[in-house]
mmCIF file of C-alpha atoms in Angstrom:
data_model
loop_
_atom_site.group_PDB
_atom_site.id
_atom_site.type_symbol
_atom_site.label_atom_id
_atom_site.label_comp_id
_atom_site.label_asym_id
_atom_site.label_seq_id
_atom_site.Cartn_x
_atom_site.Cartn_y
_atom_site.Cartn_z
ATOM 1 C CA UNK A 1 92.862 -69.661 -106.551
ATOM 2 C CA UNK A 2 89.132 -70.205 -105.329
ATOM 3 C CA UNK A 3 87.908 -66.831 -102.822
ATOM 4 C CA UNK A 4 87.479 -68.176 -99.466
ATOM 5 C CA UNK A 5 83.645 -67.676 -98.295
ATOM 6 C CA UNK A 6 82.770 -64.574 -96.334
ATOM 7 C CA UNK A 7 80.782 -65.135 -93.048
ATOM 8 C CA UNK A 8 77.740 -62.747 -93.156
ATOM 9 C CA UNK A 9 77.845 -60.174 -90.842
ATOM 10 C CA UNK A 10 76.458 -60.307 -87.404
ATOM 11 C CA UNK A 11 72.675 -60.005 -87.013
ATOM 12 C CA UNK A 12 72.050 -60.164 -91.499
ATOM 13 C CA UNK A 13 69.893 -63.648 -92.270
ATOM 14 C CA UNK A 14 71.233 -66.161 -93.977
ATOM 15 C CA UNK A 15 70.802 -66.693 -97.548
ATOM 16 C CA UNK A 16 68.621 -69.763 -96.848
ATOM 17 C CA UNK A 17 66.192 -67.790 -94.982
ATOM 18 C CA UNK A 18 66.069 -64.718 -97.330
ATOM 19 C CA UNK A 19 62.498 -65.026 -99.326
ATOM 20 C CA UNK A 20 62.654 -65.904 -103.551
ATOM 21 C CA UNK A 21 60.963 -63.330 -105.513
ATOM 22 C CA UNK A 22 57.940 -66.294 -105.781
ATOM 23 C CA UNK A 23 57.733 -66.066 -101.868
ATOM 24 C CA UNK A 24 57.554 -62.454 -101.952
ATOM 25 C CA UNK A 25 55.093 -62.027 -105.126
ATOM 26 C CA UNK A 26 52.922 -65.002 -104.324
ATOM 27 C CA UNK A 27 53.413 -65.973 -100.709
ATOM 28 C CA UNK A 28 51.790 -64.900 -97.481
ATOM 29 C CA UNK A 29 50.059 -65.975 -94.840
ATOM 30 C CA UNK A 30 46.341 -66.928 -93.430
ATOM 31 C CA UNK A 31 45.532 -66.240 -89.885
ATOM 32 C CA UNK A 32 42.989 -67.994 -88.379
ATOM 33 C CA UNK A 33 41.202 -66.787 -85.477
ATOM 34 C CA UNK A 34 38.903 -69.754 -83.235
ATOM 35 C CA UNK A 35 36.199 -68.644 -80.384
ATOM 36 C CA UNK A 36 35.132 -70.995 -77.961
ATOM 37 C CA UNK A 37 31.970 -70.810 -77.450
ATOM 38 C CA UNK A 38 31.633 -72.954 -74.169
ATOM 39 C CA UNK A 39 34.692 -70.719 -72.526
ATOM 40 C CA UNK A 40 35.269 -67.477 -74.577
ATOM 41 C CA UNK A 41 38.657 -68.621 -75.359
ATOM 42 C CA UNK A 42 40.045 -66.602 -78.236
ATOM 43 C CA UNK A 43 42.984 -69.345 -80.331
ATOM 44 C CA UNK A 44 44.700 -67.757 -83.678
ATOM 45 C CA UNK A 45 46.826 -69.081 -85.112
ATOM 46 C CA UNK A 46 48.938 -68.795 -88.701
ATOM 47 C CA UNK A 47 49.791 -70.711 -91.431
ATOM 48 C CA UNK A 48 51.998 -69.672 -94.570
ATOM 49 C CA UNK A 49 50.776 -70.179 -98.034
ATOM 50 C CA UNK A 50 52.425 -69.609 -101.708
ATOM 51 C CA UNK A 51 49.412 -69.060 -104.113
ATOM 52 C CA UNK A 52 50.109 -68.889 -107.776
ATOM 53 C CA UNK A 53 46.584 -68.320 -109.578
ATOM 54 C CA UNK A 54 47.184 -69.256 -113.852
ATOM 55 C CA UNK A 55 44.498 -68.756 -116.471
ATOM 56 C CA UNK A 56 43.705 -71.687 -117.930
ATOM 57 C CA UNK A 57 42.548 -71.520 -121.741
ATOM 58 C CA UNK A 58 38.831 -72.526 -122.686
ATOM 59 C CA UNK A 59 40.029 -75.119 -125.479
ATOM 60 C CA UNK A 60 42.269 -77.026 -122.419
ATOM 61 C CA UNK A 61 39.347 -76.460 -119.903
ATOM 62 C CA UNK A 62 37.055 -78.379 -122.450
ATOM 63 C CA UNK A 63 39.459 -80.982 -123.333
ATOM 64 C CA UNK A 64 39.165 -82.065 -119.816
ATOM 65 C CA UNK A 65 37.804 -85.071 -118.410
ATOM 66 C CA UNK A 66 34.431 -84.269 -116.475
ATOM 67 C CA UNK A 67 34.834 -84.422 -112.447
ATOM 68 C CA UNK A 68 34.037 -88.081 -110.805
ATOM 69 C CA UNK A 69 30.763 -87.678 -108.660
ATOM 70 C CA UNK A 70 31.206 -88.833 -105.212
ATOM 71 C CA UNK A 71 28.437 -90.223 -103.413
ATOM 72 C CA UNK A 72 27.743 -89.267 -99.883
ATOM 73 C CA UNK A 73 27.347 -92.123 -98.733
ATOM 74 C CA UNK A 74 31.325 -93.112 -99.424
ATOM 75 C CA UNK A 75 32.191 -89.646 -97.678
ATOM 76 C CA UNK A 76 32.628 -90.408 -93.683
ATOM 77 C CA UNK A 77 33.270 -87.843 -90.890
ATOM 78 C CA UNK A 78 36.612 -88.255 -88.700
ATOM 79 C CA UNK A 79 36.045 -89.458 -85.261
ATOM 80 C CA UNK A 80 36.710 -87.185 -82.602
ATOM 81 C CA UNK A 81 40.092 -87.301 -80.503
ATOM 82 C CA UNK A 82 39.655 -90.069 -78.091
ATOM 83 C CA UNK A 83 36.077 -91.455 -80.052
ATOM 84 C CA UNK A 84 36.028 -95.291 -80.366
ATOM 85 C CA UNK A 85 37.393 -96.774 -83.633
ATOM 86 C CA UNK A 86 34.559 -96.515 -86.419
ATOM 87 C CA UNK A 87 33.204 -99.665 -87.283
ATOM 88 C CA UNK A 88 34.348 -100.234 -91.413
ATOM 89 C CA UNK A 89 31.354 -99.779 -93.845
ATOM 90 C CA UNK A 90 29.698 -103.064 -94.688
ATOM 91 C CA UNK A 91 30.990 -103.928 -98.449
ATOM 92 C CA UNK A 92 28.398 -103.350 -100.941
ATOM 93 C CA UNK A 93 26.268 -106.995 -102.181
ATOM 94 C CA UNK A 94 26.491 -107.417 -105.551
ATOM 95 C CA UNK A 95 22.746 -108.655 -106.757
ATOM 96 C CA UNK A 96 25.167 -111.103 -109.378
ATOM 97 C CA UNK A 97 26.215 -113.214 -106.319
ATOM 98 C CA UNK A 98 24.247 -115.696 -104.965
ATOM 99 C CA UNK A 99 24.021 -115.554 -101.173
ATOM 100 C CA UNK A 100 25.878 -118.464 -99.487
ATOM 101 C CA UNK A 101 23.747 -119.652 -96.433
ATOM 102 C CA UNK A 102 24.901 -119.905 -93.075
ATOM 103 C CA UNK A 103 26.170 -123.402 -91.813
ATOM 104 C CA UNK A 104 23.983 -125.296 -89.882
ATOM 105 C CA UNK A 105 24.875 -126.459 -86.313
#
């Protein structure tokens, strides 16, 4: 015959909430603390992280593929909360393509 569960007692967590030995080891949290500079208002706030730093060996690192280069002029800032819609980026022309003129009216 299969034991009937036990309830936990009163006030323990549950299991679900209990932290794995990778939360405990590896886990934390980053507090971040905003000034306002127009009002003096002081914001924090916190955000949990699990960070799990491995050494990489110097053969794999050089087997890798070098990093792509962005260029800045692909990279765009966000628009503020509330900011117009950005207009999209002009495509690039390819100098291969002839140019098709406008039609005449």
């Amino acid at each position: 015959a299969a034991a009937a569960p036990t309830a936990a007692p009163a006030g323990a967590p549950a299991a679900e909430s209990l932290p794995t030995l990778v939360d405990r080891v590896f886990g934390g949290e980053l507090r971040a603390h905003t000034l306002c500079l127009t009002c003096g208002c002081v914001s924090c706030r916190t955000e949990p992280f699990l960070d799990l730093s491995l050494p990489l060996p110097p053969a794999l690192i050089a087997a890798l593929p070098p990093p792509k280069a962005v260029a800045l002029s692909s990279v765009r800032a966000l628009p503020a909360k509330g900011a117009a819609k950005p207009t999209p980026p002009k495509q690039p022309v390819d100098p291969a393509t002839p140019a098709t003129p406008a039609p005449s009216a």
